[in-house]
Tab-separated table of C-alpha atoms in Angstrom:
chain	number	residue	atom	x	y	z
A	1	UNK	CA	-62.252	52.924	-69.766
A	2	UNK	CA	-64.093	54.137	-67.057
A	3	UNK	CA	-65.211	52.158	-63.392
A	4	UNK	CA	-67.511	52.664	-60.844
A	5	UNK	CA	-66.544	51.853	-57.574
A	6	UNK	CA	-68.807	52.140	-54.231
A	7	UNK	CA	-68.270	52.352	-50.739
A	8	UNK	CA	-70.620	52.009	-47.512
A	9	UNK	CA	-70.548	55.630	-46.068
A	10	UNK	CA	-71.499	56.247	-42.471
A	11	UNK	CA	-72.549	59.845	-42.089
A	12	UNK	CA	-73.106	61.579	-38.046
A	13	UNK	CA	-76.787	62.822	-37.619
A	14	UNK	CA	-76.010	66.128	-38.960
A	15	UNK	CA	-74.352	65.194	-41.864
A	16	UNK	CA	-77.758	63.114	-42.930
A	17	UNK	CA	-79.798	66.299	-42.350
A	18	UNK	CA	-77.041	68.110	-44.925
A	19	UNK	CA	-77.207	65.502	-47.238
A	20	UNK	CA	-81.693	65.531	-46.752
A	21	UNK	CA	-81.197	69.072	-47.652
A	22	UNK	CA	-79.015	68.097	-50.311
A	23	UNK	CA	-81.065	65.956	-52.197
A	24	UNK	CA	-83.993	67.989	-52.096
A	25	UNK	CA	-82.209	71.229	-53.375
A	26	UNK	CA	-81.128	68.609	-56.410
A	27	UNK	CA	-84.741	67.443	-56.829
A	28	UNK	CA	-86.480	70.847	-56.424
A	29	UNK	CA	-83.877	71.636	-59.177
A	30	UNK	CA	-84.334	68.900	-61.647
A	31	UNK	CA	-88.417	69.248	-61.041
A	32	UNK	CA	-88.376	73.257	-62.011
A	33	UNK	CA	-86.702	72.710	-64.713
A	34	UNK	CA	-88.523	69.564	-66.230
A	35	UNK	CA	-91.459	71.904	-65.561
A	36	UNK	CA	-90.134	74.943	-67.719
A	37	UNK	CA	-89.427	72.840	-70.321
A	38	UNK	CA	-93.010	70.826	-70.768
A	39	UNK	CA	-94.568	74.221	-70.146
A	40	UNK	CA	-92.493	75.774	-72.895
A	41	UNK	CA	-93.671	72.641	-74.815
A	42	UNK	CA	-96.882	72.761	-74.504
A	43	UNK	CA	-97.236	76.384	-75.409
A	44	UNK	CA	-95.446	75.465	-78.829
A	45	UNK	CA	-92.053	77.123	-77.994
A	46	UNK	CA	-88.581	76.221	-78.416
A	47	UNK	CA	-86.899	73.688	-76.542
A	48	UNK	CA	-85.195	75.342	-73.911
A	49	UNK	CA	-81.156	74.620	-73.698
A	50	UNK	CA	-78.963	74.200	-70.979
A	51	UNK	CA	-77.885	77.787	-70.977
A	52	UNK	CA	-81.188	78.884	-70.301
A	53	UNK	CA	-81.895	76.177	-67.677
A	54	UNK	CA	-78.398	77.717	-65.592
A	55	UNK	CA	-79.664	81.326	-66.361
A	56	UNK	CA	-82.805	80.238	-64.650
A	57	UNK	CA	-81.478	78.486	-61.942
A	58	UNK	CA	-78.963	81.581	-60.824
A	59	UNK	CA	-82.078	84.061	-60.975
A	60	UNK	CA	-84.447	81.895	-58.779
A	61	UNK	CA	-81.495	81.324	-55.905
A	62	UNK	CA	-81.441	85.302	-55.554
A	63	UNK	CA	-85.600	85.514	-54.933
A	64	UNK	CA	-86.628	84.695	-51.313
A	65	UNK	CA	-88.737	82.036	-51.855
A	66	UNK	CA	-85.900	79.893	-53.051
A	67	UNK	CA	-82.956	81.525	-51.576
A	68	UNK	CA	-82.523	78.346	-49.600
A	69	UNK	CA	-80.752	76.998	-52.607
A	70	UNK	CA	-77.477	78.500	-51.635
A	71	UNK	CA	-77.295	76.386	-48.790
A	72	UNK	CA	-76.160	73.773	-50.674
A	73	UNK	CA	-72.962	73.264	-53.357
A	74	UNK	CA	-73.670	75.114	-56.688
A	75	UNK	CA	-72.238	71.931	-58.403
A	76	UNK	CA	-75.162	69.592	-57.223
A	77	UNK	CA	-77.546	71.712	-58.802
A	78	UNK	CA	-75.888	71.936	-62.003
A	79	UNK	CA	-75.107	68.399	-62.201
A	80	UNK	CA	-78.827	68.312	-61.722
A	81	UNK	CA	-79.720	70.012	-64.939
A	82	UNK	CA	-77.038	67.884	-66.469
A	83	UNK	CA	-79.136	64.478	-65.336
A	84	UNK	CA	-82.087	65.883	-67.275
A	85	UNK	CA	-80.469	66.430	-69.603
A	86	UNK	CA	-79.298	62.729	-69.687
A	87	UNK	CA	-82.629	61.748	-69.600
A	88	UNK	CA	-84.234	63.650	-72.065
A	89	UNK	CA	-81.247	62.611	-74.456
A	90	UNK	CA	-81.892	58.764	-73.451
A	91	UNK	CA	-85.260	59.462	-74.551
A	92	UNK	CA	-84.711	60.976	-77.732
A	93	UNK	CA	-82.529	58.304	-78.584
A	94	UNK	CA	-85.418	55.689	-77.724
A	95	UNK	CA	-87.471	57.330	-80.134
A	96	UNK	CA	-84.923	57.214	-83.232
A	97	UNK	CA	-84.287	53.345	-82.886
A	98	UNK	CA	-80.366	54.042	-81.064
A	99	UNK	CA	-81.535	52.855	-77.702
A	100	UNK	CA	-84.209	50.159	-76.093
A	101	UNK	CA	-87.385	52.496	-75.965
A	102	UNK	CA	-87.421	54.232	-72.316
A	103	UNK	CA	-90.123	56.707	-71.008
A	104	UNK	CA	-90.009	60.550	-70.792
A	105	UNK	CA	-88.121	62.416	-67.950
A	106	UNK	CA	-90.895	62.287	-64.934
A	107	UNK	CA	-91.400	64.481	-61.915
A	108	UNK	CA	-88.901	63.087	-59.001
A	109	UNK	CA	-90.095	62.650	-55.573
A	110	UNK	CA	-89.010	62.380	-51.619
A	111	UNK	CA	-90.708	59.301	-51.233
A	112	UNK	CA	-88.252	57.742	-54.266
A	113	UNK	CA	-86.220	54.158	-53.293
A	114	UNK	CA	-82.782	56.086	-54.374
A	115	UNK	CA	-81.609	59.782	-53.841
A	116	UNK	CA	-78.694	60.672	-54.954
A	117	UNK	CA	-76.196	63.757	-55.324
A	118	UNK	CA	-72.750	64.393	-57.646
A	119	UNK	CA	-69.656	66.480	-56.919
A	120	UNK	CA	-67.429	67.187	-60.114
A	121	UNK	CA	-63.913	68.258	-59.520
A	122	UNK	CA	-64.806	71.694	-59.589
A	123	UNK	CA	-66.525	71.290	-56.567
A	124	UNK	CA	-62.870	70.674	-54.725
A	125	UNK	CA	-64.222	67.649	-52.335
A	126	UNK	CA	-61.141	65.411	-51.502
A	127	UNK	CA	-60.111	62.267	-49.618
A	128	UNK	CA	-58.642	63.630	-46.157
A	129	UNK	CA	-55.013	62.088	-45.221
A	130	UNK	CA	-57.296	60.189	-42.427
A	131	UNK	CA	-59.089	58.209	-45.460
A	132	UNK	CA	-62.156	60.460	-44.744
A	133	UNK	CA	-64.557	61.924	-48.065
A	134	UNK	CA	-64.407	65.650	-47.641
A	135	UNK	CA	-67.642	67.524	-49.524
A	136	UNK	CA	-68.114	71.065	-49.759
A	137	UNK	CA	-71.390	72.257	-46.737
A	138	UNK	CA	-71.211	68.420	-45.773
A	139	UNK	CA	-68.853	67.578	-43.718
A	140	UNK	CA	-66.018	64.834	-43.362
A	141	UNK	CA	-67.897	61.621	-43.982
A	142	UNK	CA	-67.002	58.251	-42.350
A	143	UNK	CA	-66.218	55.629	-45.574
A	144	UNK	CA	-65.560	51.683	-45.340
A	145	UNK	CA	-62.668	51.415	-47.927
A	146	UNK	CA	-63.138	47.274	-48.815
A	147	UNK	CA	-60.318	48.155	-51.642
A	148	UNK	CA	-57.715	50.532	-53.180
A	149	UNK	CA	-58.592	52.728	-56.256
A	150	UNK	CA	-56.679	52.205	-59.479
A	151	UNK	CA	-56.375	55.475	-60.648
A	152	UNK	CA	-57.079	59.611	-60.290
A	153	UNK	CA	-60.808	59.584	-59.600
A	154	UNK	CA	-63.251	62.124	-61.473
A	155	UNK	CA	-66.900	62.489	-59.694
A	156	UNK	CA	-68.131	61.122	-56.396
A	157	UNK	CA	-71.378	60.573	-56.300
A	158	UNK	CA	-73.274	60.046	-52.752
A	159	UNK	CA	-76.432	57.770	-52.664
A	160	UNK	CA	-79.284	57.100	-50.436
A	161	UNK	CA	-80.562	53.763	-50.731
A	162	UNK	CA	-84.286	52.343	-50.013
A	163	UNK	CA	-83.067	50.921	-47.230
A	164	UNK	CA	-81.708	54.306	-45.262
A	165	UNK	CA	-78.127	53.289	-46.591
A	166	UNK	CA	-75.435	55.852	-47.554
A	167	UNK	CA	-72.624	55.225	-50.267
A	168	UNK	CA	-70.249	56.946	-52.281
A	169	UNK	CA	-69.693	56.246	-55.664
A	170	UNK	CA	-66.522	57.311	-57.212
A	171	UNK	CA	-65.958	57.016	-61.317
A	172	UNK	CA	-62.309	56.350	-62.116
A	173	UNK	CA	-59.922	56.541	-65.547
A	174	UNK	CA	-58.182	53.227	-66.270
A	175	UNK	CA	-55.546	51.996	-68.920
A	176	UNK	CA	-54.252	49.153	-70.617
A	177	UNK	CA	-51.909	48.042	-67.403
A	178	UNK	CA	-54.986	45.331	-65.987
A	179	UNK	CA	-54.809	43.332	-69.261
A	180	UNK	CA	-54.278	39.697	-68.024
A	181	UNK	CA	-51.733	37.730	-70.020
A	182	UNK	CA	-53.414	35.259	-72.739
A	183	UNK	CA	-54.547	31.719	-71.911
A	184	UNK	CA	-56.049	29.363	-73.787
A	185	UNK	CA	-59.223	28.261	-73.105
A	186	UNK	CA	-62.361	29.434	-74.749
A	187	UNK	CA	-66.063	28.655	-73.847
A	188	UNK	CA	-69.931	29.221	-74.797
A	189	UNK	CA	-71.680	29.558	-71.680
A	190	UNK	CA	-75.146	28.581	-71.949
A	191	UNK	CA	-77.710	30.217	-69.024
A	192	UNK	CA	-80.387	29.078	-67.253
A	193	UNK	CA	-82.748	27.915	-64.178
A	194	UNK	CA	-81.351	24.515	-63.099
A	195	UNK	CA	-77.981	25.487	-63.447
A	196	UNK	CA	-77.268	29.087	-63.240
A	197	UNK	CA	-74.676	28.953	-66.380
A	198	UNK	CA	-73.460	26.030	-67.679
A	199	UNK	CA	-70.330	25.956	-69.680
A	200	UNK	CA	-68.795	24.496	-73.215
A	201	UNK	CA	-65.992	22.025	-70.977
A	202	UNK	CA	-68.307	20.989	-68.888
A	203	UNK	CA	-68.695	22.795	-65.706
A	204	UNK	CA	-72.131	23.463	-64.350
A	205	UNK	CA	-72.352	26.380	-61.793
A	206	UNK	CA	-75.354	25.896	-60.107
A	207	UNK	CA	-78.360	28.331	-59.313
A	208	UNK	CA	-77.826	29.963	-55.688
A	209	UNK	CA	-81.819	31.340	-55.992
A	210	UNK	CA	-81.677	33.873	-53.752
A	211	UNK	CA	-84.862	35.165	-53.531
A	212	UNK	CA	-86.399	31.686	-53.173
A	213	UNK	CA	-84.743	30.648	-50.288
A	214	UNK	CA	-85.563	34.112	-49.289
A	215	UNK	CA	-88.943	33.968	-49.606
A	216	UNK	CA	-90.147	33.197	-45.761
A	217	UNK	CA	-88.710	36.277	-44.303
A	218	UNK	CA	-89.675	38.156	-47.107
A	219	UNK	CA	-93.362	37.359	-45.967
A	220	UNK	CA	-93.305	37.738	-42.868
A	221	UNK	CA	-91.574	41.226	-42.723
A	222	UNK	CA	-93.863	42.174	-45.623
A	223	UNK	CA	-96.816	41.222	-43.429
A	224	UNK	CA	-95.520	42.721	-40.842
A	225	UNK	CA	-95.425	46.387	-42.910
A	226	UNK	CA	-99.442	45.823	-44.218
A	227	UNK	CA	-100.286	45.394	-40.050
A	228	UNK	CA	-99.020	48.814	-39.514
A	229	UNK	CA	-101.452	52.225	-39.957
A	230	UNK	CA	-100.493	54.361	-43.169
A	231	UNK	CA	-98.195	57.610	-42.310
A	232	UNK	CA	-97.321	56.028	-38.530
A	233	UNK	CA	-93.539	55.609	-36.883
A	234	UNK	CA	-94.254	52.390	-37.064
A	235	UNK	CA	-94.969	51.452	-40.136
A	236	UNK	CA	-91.740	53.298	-41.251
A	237	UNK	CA	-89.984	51.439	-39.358
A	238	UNK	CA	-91.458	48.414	-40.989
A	239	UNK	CA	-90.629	49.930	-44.458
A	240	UNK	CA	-87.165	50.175	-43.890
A	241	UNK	CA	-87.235	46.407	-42.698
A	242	UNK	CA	-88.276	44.921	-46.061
A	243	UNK	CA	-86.391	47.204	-47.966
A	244	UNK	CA	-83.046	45.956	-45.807
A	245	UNK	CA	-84.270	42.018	-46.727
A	246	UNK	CA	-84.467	43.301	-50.055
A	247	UNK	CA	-80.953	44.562	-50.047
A	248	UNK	CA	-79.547	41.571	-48.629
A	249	UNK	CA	-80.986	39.540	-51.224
A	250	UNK	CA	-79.495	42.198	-54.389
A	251	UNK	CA	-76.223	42.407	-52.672
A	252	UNK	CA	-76.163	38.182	-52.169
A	253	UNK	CA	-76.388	37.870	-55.997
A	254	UNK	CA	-74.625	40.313	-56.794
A	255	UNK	CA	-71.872	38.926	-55.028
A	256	UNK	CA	-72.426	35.533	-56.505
A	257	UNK	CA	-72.262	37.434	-59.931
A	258	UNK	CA	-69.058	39.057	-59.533
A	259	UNK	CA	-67.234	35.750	-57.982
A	260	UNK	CA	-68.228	34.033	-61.452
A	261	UNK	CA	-67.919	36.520	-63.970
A	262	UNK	CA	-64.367	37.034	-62.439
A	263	UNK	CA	-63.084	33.710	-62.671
A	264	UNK	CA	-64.720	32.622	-65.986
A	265	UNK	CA	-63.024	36.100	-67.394
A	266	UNK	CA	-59.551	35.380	-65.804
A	267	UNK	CA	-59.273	31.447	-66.518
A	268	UNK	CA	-60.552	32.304	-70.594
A	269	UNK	CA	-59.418	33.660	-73.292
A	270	UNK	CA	-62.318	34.529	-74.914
A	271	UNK	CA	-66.312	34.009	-73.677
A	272	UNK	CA	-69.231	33.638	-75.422
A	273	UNK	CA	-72.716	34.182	-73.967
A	274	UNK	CA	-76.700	33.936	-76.091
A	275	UNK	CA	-78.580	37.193	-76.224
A	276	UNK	CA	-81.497	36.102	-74.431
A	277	UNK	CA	-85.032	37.529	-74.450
A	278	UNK	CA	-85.526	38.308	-70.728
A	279	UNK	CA	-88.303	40.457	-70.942
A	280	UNK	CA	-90.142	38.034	-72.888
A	281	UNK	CA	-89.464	35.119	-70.668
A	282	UNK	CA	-90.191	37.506	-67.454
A	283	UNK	CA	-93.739	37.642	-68.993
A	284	UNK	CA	-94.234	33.600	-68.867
A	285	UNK	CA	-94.838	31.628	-65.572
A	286	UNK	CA	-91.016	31.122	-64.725
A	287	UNK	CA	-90.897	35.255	-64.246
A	288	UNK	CA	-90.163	35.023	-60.349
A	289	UNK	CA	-87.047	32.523	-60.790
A	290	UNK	CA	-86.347	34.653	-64.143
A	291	UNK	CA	-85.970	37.831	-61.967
A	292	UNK	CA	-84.294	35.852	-59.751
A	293	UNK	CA	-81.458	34.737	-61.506
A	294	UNK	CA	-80.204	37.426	-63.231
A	295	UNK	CA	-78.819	37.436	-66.232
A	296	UNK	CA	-78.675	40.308	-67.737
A	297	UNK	CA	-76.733	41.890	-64.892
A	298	UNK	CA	-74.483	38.915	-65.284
A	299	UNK	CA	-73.804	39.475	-68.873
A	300	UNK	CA	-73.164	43.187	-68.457
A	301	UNK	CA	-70.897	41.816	-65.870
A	302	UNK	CA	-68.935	39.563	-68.114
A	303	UNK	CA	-68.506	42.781	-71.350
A	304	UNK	CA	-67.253	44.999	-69.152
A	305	UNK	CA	-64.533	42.635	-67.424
A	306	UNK	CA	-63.679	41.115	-70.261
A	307	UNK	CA	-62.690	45.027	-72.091
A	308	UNK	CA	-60.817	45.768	-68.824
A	309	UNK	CA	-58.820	42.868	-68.697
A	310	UNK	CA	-58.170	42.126	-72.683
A	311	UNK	CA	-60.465	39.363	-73.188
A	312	UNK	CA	-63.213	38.646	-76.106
A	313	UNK	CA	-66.466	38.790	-75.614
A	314	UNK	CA	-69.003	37.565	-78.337
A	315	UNK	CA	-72.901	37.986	-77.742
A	316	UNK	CA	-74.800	35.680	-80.513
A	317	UNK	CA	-78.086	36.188	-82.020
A	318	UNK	CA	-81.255	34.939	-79.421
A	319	UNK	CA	-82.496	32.778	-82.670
A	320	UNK	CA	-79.518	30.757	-82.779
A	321	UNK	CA	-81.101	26.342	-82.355
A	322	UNK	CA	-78.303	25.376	-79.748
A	323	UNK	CA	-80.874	23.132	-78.334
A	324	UNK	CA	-81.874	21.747	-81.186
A	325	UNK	CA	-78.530	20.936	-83.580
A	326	UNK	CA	-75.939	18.040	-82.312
A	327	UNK	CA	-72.890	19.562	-81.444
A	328	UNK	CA	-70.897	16.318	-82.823
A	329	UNK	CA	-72.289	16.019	-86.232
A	330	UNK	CA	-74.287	19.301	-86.950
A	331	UNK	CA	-77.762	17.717	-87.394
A	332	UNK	CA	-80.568	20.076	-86.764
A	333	UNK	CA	-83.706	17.085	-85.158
A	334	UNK	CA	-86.037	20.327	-83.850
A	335	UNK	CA	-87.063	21.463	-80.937
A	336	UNK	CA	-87.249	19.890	-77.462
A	337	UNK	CA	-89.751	20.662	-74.873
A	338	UNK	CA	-88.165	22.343	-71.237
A	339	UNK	CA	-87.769	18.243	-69.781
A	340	UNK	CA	-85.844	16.961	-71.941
A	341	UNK	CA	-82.402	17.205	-70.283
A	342	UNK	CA	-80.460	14.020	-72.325
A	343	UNK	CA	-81.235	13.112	-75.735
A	344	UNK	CA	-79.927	11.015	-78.401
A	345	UNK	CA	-78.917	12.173	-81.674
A	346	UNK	CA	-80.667	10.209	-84.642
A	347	UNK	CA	-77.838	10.844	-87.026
A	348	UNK	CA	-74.559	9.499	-84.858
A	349	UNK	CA	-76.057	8.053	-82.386
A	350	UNK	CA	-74.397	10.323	-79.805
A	351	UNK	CA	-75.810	11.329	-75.984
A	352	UNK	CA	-75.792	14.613	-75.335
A	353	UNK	CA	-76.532	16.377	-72.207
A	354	UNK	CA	-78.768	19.495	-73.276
A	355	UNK	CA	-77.213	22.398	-71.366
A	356	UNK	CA	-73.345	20.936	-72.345
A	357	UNK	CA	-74.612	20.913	-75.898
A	358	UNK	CA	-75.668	24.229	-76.129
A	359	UNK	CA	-72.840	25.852	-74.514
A	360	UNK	CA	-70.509	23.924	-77.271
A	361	UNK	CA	-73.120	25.284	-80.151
A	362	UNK	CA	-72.914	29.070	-78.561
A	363	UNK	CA	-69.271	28.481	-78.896
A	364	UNK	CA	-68.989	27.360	-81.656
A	365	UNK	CA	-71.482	30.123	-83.217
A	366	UNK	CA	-69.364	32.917	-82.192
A	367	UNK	CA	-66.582	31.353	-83.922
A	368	UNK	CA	-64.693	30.199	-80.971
A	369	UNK	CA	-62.190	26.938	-81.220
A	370	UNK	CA	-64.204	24.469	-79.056
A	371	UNK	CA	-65.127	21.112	-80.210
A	372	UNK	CA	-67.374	18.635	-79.116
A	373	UNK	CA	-65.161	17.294	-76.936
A	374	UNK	CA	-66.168	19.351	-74.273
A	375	UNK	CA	-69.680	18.357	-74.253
A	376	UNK	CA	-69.324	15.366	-72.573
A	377	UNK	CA	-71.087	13.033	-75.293
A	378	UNK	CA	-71.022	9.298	-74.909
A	379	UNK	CA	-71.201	7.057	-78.142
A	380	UNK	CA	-74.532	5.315	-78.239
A	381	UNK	CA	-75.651	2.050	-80.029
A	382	UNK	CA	-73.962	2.447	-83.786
A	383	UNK	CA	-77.150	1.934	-86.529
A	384	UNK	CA	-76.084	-1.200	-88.981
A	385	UNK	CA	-74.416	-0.627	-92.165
A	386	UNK	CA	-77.654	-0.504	-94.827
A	387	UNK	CA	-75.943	-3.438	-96.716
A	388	UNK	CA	-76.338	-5.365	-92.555
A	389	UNK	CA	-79.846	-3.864	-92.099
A	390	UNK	CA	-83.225	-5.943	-93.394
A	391	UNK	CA	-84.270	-9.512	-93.552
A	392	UNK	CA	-81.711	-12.345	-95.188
A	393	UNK	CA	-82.555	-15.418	-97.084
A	394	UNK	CA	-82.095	-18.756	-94.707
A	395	UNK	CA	-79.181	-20.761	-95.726
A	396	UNK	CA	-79.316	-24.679	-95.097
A	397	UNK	CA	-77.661	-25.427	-92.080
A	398	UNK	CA	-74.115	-27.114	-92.102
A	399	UNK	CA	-73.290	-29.841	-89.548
A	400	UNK	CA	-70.906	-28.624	-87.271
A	401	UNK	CA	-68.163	-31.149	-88.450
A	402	UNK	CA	-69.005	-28.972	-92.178
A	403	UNK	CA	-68.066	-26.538	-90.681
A	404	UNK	CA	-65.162	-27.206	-88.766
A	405	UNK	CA	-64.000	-28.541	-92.382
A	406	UNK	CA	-64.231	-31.900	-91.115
A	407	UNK	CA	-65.504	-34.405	-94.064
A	408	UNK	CA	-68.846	-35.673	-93.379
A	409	UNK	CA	-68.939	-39.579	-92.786
């Protein structure tokens, strides 16, 4: 399979100007041709190919007007034609039902949060034996290595962040030699707001919320940046403060993201996880804490560690009643509003904590060997026998001698 892995890059003043030039040769690129094509559209022609995109692309570097093309690598630019191409297959694909629905390629511009560039192997940029990334008109760029690469890598792409950040993002070719050896254990791990994911034996990870705590900073940097006049130094500056508290924020649960996806992959055998309906719940009044948590990055998280490292991962329907169905006896008793954290089945009498029990159902829904051991029930009052239950004749009372099978005097 193949893994992304980035590193913090720390390019010298000229090599940001070379990479500024950079990414607006690969814009101007990707706009001209997004152009041609809408215009060839719009006049009812054929959809113009790839071929005839590259054809273009060589002509226009040889006119003055755009000769400043050839300042740059040729393989940006064509790797630019390639993302558009990428997009306007994504949004084909939308269309025929074998994607989520995304929008048509659109016009990219300076003022975008992310810029990026992509070197192929054809474009011969290498790792220098001082552990520096060499790329063709760039330079020798300074990188943070935080870990070693597993394998050959492929395609480095280089990335401007919102926040005036640099990284390098390198796609490598693994094999079957990270598969951890089996273990036993097997959970449902049931996600939410209280606790961040809650799973089938019990453990309760709690919610770091991130953005929450924060919040305070947030403000005050943000009012800081509607102080300042539009198009100034200063309010620049501003910008690039919020987008940094931003940043610290997305890389803080990120973090916290990786840390548990890791260990819940390595300590089990197989995981289990509810396709939930974020997009509908980001549209109710928990869509800040929503946003805030995560989860779909988190689930992505878990599929793609668990194929690297030979673990099973099982995604069940979002219409599954884990909430509502005892995870002891199997009685469905309906749904519960949001504050209802303990409740007591009707059937067996068992208490159930809500978050335990639905992690055990998600298990148990994807077919995984949990039982209800793990959800921490405690045996409640046990309903009489019916044959014990209602009202009994009175019997005439026996002296206690009687009784004692003393005779009576």
């Amino acid at each position: 399979m193949q893994l992304r892995y980035s590193f913090r890059v720390y390019p010298s003043a000229g090599q940001r100007s070379a990479l500024a030039r950079a990414f607006g040769c690969a814009r101007v690129v990707f706009n001209d041709a997004l152009r041609v094509r809408e215009e060839a559209r719009a006049a009812g022609l054929p959809f113009v190919t790839s071929a005839e995109l590259s054809k273009h692309l060589t002509a226009v570097k040889k006119t003055p007007e755009q000769a400043w093309l050839g300042e740059v690598s040729a393989v940006i630019l064509q790797q630019s034609l390639r993302d558009l191409d990428t997009a306007y297959r994504n949004f084909f694909d939308g269309l025929k039902g074998k994607r989520p629905r995304m929008g048509a390629p659109r016009l990219k511009s300076k003022r975008d949060n992310r810029q990026s560039i992509r070197f192929t192997a054809n474009a011969a940029w290498r790792i220098t034996p001082g552990g520096k990334l060499r790329l063709p008109k760039i330079g020798d760029l300074k990188v943070k290595w935080s870990r070693t690469l597993p394998s050959t890598l492929t395609t480095v792409t280089v990335v401007r962040d919102a926040a005036g950040r640099y990284f390098a993002s390198f796609v490598v070719e693994t094999d079957a030699s990270e598969v951890l050896p089996e273990t036993t254990p097997e959970v449902g791990i049931d996600l939410g707001l209280g606790h961040f994911a809650v799973l089938s034996d019990g453990t309760k990870a709690d919610s770091p919320r991130f953005l929450r705590r924060a919040e305070k900073r947030l403000k005050k940097t943000q009012r800081a940046l509607s102080r300042t006049e539009k198009g100034s130094r200063n309010r620049n500056k501003a910008r690039l403060k919020v987008a940094r508290a931003h940043a610290r924020v997305a890389d803080a649960r990120r973090e916290f993201h990786h840390q548990l996806s890791t260990r819940i992959i390595r300590e089990n055998q197989a995981v289990a996880v509810e396709d939930l309906a974020v997009k509908g719940l980001a549209r109710t009044r928990l869509a800040k804490s929503v946003h805030d948590a995560g989860w779909s990055a988190f689930v992505t998280m878990l599929e793609y560690k668990a194929a690297r490292y030979g673990r099973t991962f099982v995604k069940i329907g979002r219409f599954e009643p884990t909430s509502q169905v005892c995870s002891r006896c199997g009685v469905k008793d309906g749904p519960k509003p949001l504050n209802v954290r303990e409740w007591t089945c009707k059937e067996c009498g068992a208490v159930l904590d809500r978050d335990i029990n639905a992690a055990v159902n998600i298990a148990k829904a994807a077919g995984l060997a949990v039982s209800a051991c793990g959800a921490q029930v405690r045996p409640g009052l046990v309903p009489a026998p019916r044959s014990e239950a209602g009202t009994h004749p009175k019997r005439p009372t026996q002296p206690v001698w009687e009784q004692a099978g003393i005779p009576g005097l």
